[in-house]
C-alpha positions as a printed NumPy array, in Angstrom:
array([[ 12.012,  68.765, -22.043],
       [  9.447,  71.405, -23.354],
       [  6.709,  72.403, -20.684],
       [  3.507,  72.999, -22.497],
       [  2.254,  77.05 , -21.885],
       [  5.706,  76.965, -20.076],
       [  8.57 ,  76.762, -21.954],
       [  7.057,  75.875, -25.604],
       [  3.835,  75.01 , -27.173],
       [  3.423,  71.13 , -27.525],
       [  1.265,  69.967, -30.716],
       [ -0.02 ,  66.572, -31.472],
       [  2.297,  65.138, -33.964],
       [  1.421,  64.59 , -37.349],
       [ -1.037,  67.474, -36.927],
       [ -0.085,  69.994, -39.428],
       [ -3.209,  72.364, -38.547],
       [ -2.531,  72.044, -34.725],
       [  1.515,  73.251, -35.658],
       [ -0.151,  75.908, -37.737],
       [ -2.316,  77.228, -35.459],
       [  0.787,  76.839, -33.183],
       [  2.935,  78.74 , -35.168],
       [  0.425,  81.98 , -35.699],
       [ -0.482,  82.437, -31.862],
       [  3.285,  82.954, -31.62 ],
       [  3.251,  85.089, -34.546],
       [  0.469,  87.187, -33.152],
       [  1.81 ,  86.783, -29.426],
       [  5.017,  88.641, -28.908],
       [  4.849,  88.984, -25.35 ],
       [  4.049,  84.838, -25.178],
       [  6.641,  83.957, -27.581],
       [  9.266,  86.371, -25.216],
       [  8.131,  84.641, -22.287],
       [  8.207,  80.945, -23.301],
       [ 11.853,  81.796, -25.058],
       [ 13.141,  83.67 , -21.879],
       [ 11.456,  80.35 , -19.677],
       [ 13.355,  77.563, -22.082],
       [ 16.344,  79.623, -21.959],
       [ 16.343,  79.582, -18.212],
       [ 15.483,  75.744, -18.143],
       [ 17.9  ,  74.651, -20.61 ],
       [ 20.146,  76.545, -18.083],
       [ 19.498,  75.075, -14.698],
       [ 19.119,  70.78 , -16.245],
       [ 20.832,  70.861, -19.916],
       [ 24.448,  72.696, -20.169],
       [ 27.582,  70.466, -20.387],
       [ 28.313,  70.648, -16.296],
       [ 25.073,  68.938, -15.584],
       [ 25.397,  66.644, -18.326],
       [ 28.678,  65.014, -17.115],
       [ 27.272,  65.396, -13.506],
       [ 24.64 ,  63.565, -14.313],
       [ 26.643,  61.155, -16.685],
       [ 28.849,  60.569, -13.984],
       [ 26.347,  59.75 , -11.287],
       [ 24.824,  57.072, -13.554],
       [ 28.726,  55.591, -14.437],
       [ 28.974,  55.735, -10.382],
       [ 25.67 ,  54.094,  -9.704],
       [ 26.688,  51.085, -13.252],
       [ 30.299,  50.518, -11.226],
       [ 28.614,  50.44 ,  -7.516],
       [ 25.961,  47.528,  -8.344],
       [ 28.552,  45.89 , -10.136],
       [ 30.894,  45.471,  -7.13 ],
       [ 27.935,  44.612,  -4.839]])
């Protein structure tokens, strides 16, 4: 879901210093953190709101009932 550099910052988990230093470049970095919001806003957009969801949902019920009935 999250694009590292792209749409978020992506940290090693259980890497409290990595999130830190995370956290303060987007502190310090106004015009990153407004460009990796603006780029996850338009993502979430285009692949996640509730029209693609039951798009997709229902291509995946079409594809369950087709190999059933072959």
């Amino acid at each position: 879901m999250i694009q590292h550099g792209e749409t978020g910052i992506l940290v090693e988990k259980q890497n409290p210093e990595a999130l830190a230093r995370a956290i303060i470049g987007l502190i310090e970095n106004p015009s990153l953190r407004q460009r990796l919001g603006r780029a996850a806003r338009q993502r979430f957009e285009e692949h996640y709101t509730a029209a693609k969801n039951i798009d997709n949902l229902t291509r995946v019920f079409e594809k369950a009932l087709n190999g059933r009935a072959e």
